[in-house]
Amino acid sequence: MHIPDGYLGPYTYIAMWIIMIPIWLYAGQRLSRELRTRQVPLLALAAAFSFVIMMFNMPIPGGSTGHAVGGAIIGIVLGPWAGVIAISVALILQALIFGDGGVTAIAANCFNMAVVMPFAAFYVYKIISGSSEITSNKRVAASAIAGYVSLTLAAGLTGFMFGIQPLLHTDEAGIPLYMPYGLNVALPAMLAEHVFFFSFVEAAVTALIFVYIQKTDPSLLMYDRPTSKRLAKGAAA
Amino acid sequence: MEKSIRNLVIGLLLLVVLVPLGLLATGETFGEWGNEEIEEKLGYVPQGLKELSTFWERAPLPDYAFEGDESSRGAVIAYILSAVIGVVLGGGVLYLLGRRIAKD
């Protein structure tokens, strides 16, 4: 899901930088307002975990490969804004040091994996969990569904960004200048492999870690405490 | 360190050790083809893609591998080293930053 340099034309990648810069700034502000000393190790762990889990490439039938992102559990445990920062740090390192994901595409990749994922996961988890006990099985299911939905959304958005390139950029002869495959190919390709495979992996990773934290230290799952709930509402409005 | 955090750190270190499993998947990934793979598929490489694909050539460990080392041992070492670098830098940056901005 790491879009390399060259696949997105300037309209898309520049637009994504323009969108991402204020998101990063605001996420930083939220973090400096809300982060508790106790959460610092978790924040550091989140970036490290996301970085490493994305290295576990898995083959699927048809010859493609892919991986989980870890973005869902991070959004659920630390809240979506901390998730933005943690996953962005992992993605930026991957692009700059390892050439995994383009540098021009850092903002686009961060939007898909570091914004859409933790936010989608956080809200899906929150809505399904409702007012259930923090230790309830309902919340485990909610975390799994959040993992599934959030990675699928991120993949769909990646496919969308790919797919609009032939509409945006062609030469005089109508030949695509960047990603050559349109929405009719890119969207189903990105969605199918996630809907049938990788999103289940994200769901499993999310639920597994969720259960572990639930059993060992459920107090770590209290991101959605009253003060931050009020702030989250303000941000969503 | 809190016990629950310590165990999560241990879990992370375990993932780092197991990370070479990620090398077993050798297929291509949709939308992440190299220029040669695109040439094979389409018979040409889109002009803009070709130009922009070399935008960043300063990655010290491109594809989490040592350049020019084709051995599987080299691949495993480079992959683990990459994971360690990611953990130390990613975790380190946020730990230091977090300590500066966190309130109790």
Coordinates of C-alpha atoms in Angstrom, one line a residue:
Chain A
M1 CA 0.0 0.0 0.0
H2 CA 3.1 2.3 0.0
I3 CA 2.6 4.3 -3.2
P4 CA 6.1 4.8 -4.7
D5 CA 7.4 8.0 -6.4
G6 CA 6.1 8.3 -10.0
Y7 CA 2.7 6.7 -9.5
L8 CA 0.9 9.8 -8.5
G9 CA 1.1 12.9 -10.6
P10 CA 1.8 16.4 -9.2
Y11 CA -1.9 17.3 -8.8
T12 CA -2.5 14.4 -6.4
Y13 CA 0.7 14.4 -4.5
I14 CA 0.8 18.2 -4.0
A15 CA -2.8 18.2 -3.0
M16 CA -2.0 15.6 -0.4
W17 CA 0.9 17.6 1.0
I18 CA -1.5 20.6 1.3
I19 CA -4.0 18.5 3.2
M20 CA -1.4 16.7 5.4
I21 CA 0.6 19.6 6.6
P22 CA -2.2 21.1 8.7
I23 CA -3.2 17.7 9.9
W24 CA 0.3 17.0 11.2
L25 CA 0.4 20.4 12.8
Y26 CA -2.9 20.0 14.5
A27 CA -2.1 16.4 15.6
G28 CA 1.1 17.7 17.2
Q29 CA -0.9 20.3 19.0
R30 CA -3.4 17.8 20.2
L31 CA -0.7 15.5 21.4
S32 CA 1.1 18.2 23.3
R33 CA -2.2 19.1 25.0
E34 CA -3.3 15.5 25.8
L35 CA -0.3 13.3 26.1
R36 CA 0.3 11.9 29.5
T37 CA 3.7 10.8 30.7
R38 CA 2.4 7.3 31.2
Q39 CA 1.5 7.1 27.5
V40 CA 4.9 8.1 26.2
P41 CA 6.3 4.6 26.0
L42 CA 3.2 3.4 24.3
L43 CA 3.5 6.2 21.7
A44 CA 7.1 5.2 21.0
L45 CA 6.1 1.6 20.9
A46 CA 3.3 2.4 18.4
A47 CA 5.6 3.9 15.9
A48 CA 8.1 1.0 16.3
F49 CA 5.4 -1.6 16.1
S50 CA 3.8 -0.1 13.0
F51 CA 7.2 0.1 11.3
V52 CA 7.9 -3.6 12.0
I53 CA 4.5 -5.1 11.3
M54 CA 4.5 -3.6 7.8
M55 CA 7.7 -5.6 7.1
F56 CA 5.8 -8.8 7.5
N57 CA 4.9 -9.3 3.8
M58 CA 2.5 -12.1 3.1
P59 CA 1.9 -13.8 -0.2
I60 CA -1.6 -14.4 -1.4
P61 CA -3.0 -16.5 -4.2
G62 CA -2.5 -14.7 -7.5
G63 CA 1.1 -13.7 -6.7
S64 CA 0.5 -10.4 -4.9
T65 CA 1.9 -9.6 -1.5
G66 CA 0.8 -7.2 1.2
H67 CA 0.9 -6.6 5.0
A68 CA -1.0 -5.3 8.0
V69 CA -0.3 -1.7 9.1
G70 CA -1.1 -1.8 12.8
G71 CA -2.9 1.5 12.4
A72 CA -6.2 0.3 13.9
I73 CA -4.9 -0.8 17.3
I74 CA -2.8 2.3 17.6
G75 CA -5.9 4.5 16.9
I76 CA -7.9 2.6 19.4
V77 CA -5.4 2.6 22.2
L78 CA -3.8 6.0 21.8
G79 CA -6.5 7.8 20.1
P80 CA -6.6 8.9 16.4
W81 CA -4.4 12.0 16.7
A82 CA -1.6 10.2 18.4
G83 CA -2.0 7.5 15.8
V84 CA -1.5 10.1 13.1
I85 CA 1.9 11.0 14.6
A86 CA 3.1 7.5 15.4
I87 CA 2.2 6.0 12.0
S88 CA 3.5 9.0 10.1
V89 CA 6.9 8.7 11.8
A90 CA 7.1 5.0 10.7
L91 CA 6.0 5.9 7.1
I92 CA 8.5 8.8 6.8
L93 CA 11.3 6.6 8.0
Q94 CA 10.3 3.9 5.5
A95 CA 10.3 6.3 2.6
L96 CA 13.5 8.2 3.5
I97 CA 15.8 5.4 4.7
F98 CA 14.4 2.4 2.9
G99 CA 12.8 3.8 -0.3
D100 CA 9.5 2.0 0.7
G101 CA 6.9 4.4 -0.5
G102 CA 7.8 7.5 -2.5
V103 CA 9.1 10.7 -0.9
T104 CA 6.8 12.8 -3.1
A105 CA 4.0 10.4 -2.0
I106 CA 4.8 10.6 1.8
A107 CA 1.7 12.9 2.4
A108 CA -0.6 10.6 0.3
N109 CA 0.6 7.5 2.1
C110 CA 0.4 9.1 5.5
F111 CA -3.2 10.2 4.7
N112 CA -4.2 6.7 3.8
M113 CA -2.4 4.8 6.5
A114 CA -1.8 7.3 9.3
V115 CA -5.0 9.4 9.1
V116 CA -7.8 7.3 7.6
M117 CA -6.8 4.1 9.4
P118 CA -6.6 5.3 13.0
F119 CA -9.6 7.6 12.6
A120 CA -11.8 4.9 11.0
A121 CA -10.7 2.3 13.5
F122 CA -11.2 4.6 16.5
Y123 CA -14.8 5.5 15.5
V124 CA -15.8 2.0 14.4
Y125 CA -14.5 0.7 17.7
K126 CA -16.2 3.4 19.6
I127 CA -19.6 3.0 17.9
I128 CA -19.7 -0.7 18.2
S129 CA -18.4 -0.7 21.8
G130 CA -21.0 1.7 23.0
S131 CA -21.1 1.8 26.7
S132 CA -19.9 -1.8 27.2
E133 CA -17.5 -2.7 29.9
I134 CA -13.8 -2.1 28.9
T135 CA -13.2 -5.8 29.6
S136 CA -16.1 -7.1 27.5
N137 CA -15.9 -9.4 24.5
K138 CA -18.0 -7.0 22.6
R139 CA -15.0 -4.6 22.6
V140 CA -12.7 -7.4 21.2
A141 CA -15.1 -7.9 18.3
A142 CA -15.3 -4.1 17.9
S143 CA -11.5 -3.9 17.7
A144 CA -11.4 -6.7 15.1
I145 CA -14.0 -5.1 12.9
A146 CA -12.3 -1.7 13.3
G147 CA -9.1 -3.3 12.0
Y148 CA -10.9 -4.9 9.1
V149 CA -12.8 -1.8 8.1
S150 CA -9.9 0.6 8.5
L151 CA -7.4 -1.2 6.4
T152 CA -10.1 -1.8 3.7
L153 CA -10.8 1.9 3.6
A154 CA -7.1 2.8 3.4
A155 CA -6.7 0.3 0.5
G156 CA -9.7 1.6 -1.3
L157 CA -8.5 5.2 -1.0
T158 CA -5.0 4.1 -2.3
G159 CA -6.8 2.4 -5.2
F160 CA -8.7 5.6 -5.8
M161 CA -5.6 7.7 -5.9
F162 CA -4.0 5.3 -8.3
G163 CA -7.1 5.1 -10.5
I164 CA -7.6 8.8 -11.0
Q165 CA -4.1 9.3 -12.5
P166 CA -5.0 8.4 -16.1
L167 CA -7.9 10.9 -15.8
L168 CA -5.6 13.7 -14.6
H169 CA -2.4 13.2 -16.6
T170 CA -1.9 12.0 -20.1
D171 CA 0.3 13.1 -23.0
E172 CA -1.0 14.5 -26.3
A173 CA -1.6 11.0 -27.6
G174 CA -3.7 10.1 -24.5
I175 CA -1.0 7.9 -23.0
P176 CA -1.0 8.0 -19.2
L177 CA 2.0 9.8 -17.7
Y178 CA 1.9 8.3 -14.2
M179 CA -0.1 5.3 -12.8
P180 CA -1.3 3.7 -16.1
Y181 CA -4.3 1.8 -14.7
G182 CA -7.6 3.5 -14.2
L183 CA -10.2 3.2 -11.5
N184 CA -11.7 0.1 -13.2
V185 CA -8.5 -1.8 -12.5
A186 CA -6.8 -0.1 -9.6
L187 CA -9.8 0.1 -7.3
P188 CA -10.9 -3.5 -7.5
A189 CA -7.3 -4.7 -7.4
M190 CA -6.5 -2.8 -4.2
L191 CA -9.9 -3.6 -2.6
A192 CA -10.0 -7.3 -3.5
E193 CA -6.7 -8.3 -2.0
H194 CA -7.6 -6.4 1.2
V195 CA -11.2 -7.4 1.5
F196 CA -10.3 -11.1 1.1
F197 CA -6.9 -11.2 2.9
F198 CA -4.9 -8.4 4.4
S199 CA -7.9 -6.8 6.2
F200 CA -8.4 -10.1 8.0
V201 CA -4.8 -10.0 9.1
E202 CA -5.2 -6.4 10.4
A203 CA -8.4 -7.6 12.2
A204 CA -6.5 -10.4 13.8
V205 CA -3.5 -8.3 14.8
T206 CA -5.8 -5.6 16.3
A207 CA -7.9 -8.1 18.3
L208 CA -4.9 -10.0 19.5
I209 CA -3.2 -6.9 20.9
F210 CA -6.5 -5.6 22.2
V211 CA -7.2 -8.8 24.2
Y212 CA -3.6 -8.7 25.6
I213 CA -4.0 -5.2 26.8
Q214 CA -7.5 -5.9 28.0
K215 CA -6.3 -8.8 30.1
T216 CA -3.1 -7.3 31.5
D217 CA -3.8 -3.6 31.9
P218 CA -7.2 -2.4 30.8
S219 CA -6.4 1.1 32.1
L220 CA -4.3 1.5 29.0
L221 CA -7.6 1.4 27.0
M222 CA -9.0 4.5 28.6
Y223 CA -8.1 7.0 25.9
D224 CA -11.7 7.9 25.5
R225 CA -11.9 9.4 29.0
P226 CA -14.3 12.3 29.5
T227 CA -11.9 15.2 28.9
S228 CA -10.6 13.8 25.6
K229 CA -14.1 12.8 24.6
R230 CA -15.2 16.4 24.8
L231 CA -12.1 17.5 22.8
A232 CA -12.7 14.7 20.2
K233 CA -16.2 15.9 19.7
G234 CA -15.0 19.5 19.2
A235 CA -12.6 18.3 16.5
A236 CA -15.2 16.2 14.7
A237 CA -17.6 19.0 14.5
Chain B
M1 CA 8.9 0.1 33.6
E2 CA 5.3 -1.0 33.9
K3 CA 4.9 -4.7 33.5
S4 CA 2.3 -4.5 30.7
I5 CA 4.6 -2.1 28.7
R6 CA 7.6 -4.3 29.3
N7 CA 5.8 -7.3 27.9
L8 CA 4.7 -5.3 24.8
V9 CA 8.4 -4.3 24.4
I10 CA 9.3 -8.0 24.6
G11 CA 6.6 -8.8 22.0
L12 CA 8.0 -6.1 19.7
L13 CA 11.6 -7.5 20.0
L14 CA 10.2 -11.0 19.2
L15 CA 8.7 -9.5 16.0
V16 CA 12.0 -7.9 15.1
V17 CA 13.7 -11.4 15.4
L18 CA 10.9 -13.0 13.3
V19 CA 10.9 -10.2 10.7
P20 CA 12.8 -12.2 8.1
L21 CA 9.6 -14.2 7.7
G22 CA 8.4 -11.2 5.7
L23 CA 11.1 -12.0 3.1
L24 CA 9.3 -15.3 2.2
A25 CA 6.7 -13.4 0.2
T26 CA 8.4 -12.8 -3.1
G27 CA 5.5 -11.7 -5.3
E28 CA 4.8 -8.3 -6.7
T29 CA 2.6 -5.7 -5.0
F30 CA -0.1 -3.9 -7.0
G31 CA 1.1 -0.4 -7.8
E32 CA 4.6 -0.9 -6.5
W33 CA 6.3 -2.3 -9.6
G34 CA 9.7 -1.3 -10.7
N35 CA 10.2 0.3 -14.1
E36 CA 11.2 -3.1 -15.7
E37 CA 8.1 -4.8 -14.4
I38 CA 5.9 -2.0 -15.9
E39 CA 7.8 -2.3 -19.2
E40 CA 6.9 -6.0 -19.2
K41 CA 3.3 -5.3 -18.5
L42 CA 2.6 -2.4 -20.8
G43 CA 5.4 -2.5 -23.3
Y44 CA 6.4 1.0 -22.2
V45 CA 7.1 3.0 -19.0
P46 CA 4.8 6.1 -18.6
Q47 CA 7.0 9.2 -19.1
G48 CA 6.1 11.0 -15.9
L49 CA 6.5 7.8 -13.9
K50 CA 9.9 7.1 -15.3
E51 CA 11.1 10.6 -14.5
L52 CA 9.6 10.8 -11.0
S53 CA 10.6 7.3 -10.0
T54 CA 14.2 8.4 -9.5
F55 CA 13.1 11.4 -7.3
W56 CA 14.7 9.9 -4.1
E57 CA 17.8 7.9 -4.6
R58 CA 19.5 8.6 -1.3
A59 CA 17.8 5.9 0.7
P60 CA 20.7 4.3 2.5
L61 CA 19.1 0.8 2.6
P62 CA 16.7 0.7 -0.4
D63 CA 14.2 -2.2 -0.1
Y64 CA 15.5 -3.0 3.4
A65 CA 18.6 -4.6 1.7
F66 CA 22.3 -4.1 1.2
E67 CA 22.8 -3.0 -2.3
G68 CA 24.7 -5.5 -4.4
D69 CA 24.5 -8.3 -1.8
E70 CA 22.3 -10.9 -3.3
S71 CA 22.9 -13.7 -0.7
S72 CA 20.0 -14.8 1.4
R73 CA 22.1 -14.4 4.5
G74 CA 22.8 -10.8 3.6
A75 CA 19.1 -10.3 3.0
V76 CA 18.2 -11.6 6.4
I77 CA 20.8 -9.6 8.2
A78 CA 19.8 -6.4 6.3
Y79 CA 16.1 -7.0 7.0
I80 CA 16.6 -7.5 10.7
L81 CA 19.0 -4.5 10.8
S82 CA 16.3 -2.4 9.0
A83 CA 13.7 -3.4 11.6
V84 CA 16.1 -2.5 14.4
I85 CA 16.8 0.9 12.7
G86 CA 13.0 1.5 12.4
V87 CA 12.4 0.6 16.0
V88 CA 15.3 2.7 17.4
L89 CA 14.6 5.7 15.3
G90 CA 10.8 5.6 15.2
G91 CA 10.5 4.7 18.9
G92 CA 13.4 6.9 19.9
V93 CA 12.1 10.1 18.2
L94 CA 8.7 9.7 19.7
Y95 CA 10.0 8.8 23.1
L96 CA 12.2 11.9 23.3
L97 CA 9.5 14.1 21.8
G98 CA 6.9 12.6 24.0
R99 CA 8.9 13.1 27.2
R100 CA 9.3 16.8 26.3
I101 CA 5.6 17.5 25.7
A102 CA 3.9 15.0 28.1
K103 CA 2.0 16.2 31.1
D104 CA 1.2 14.0 34.1

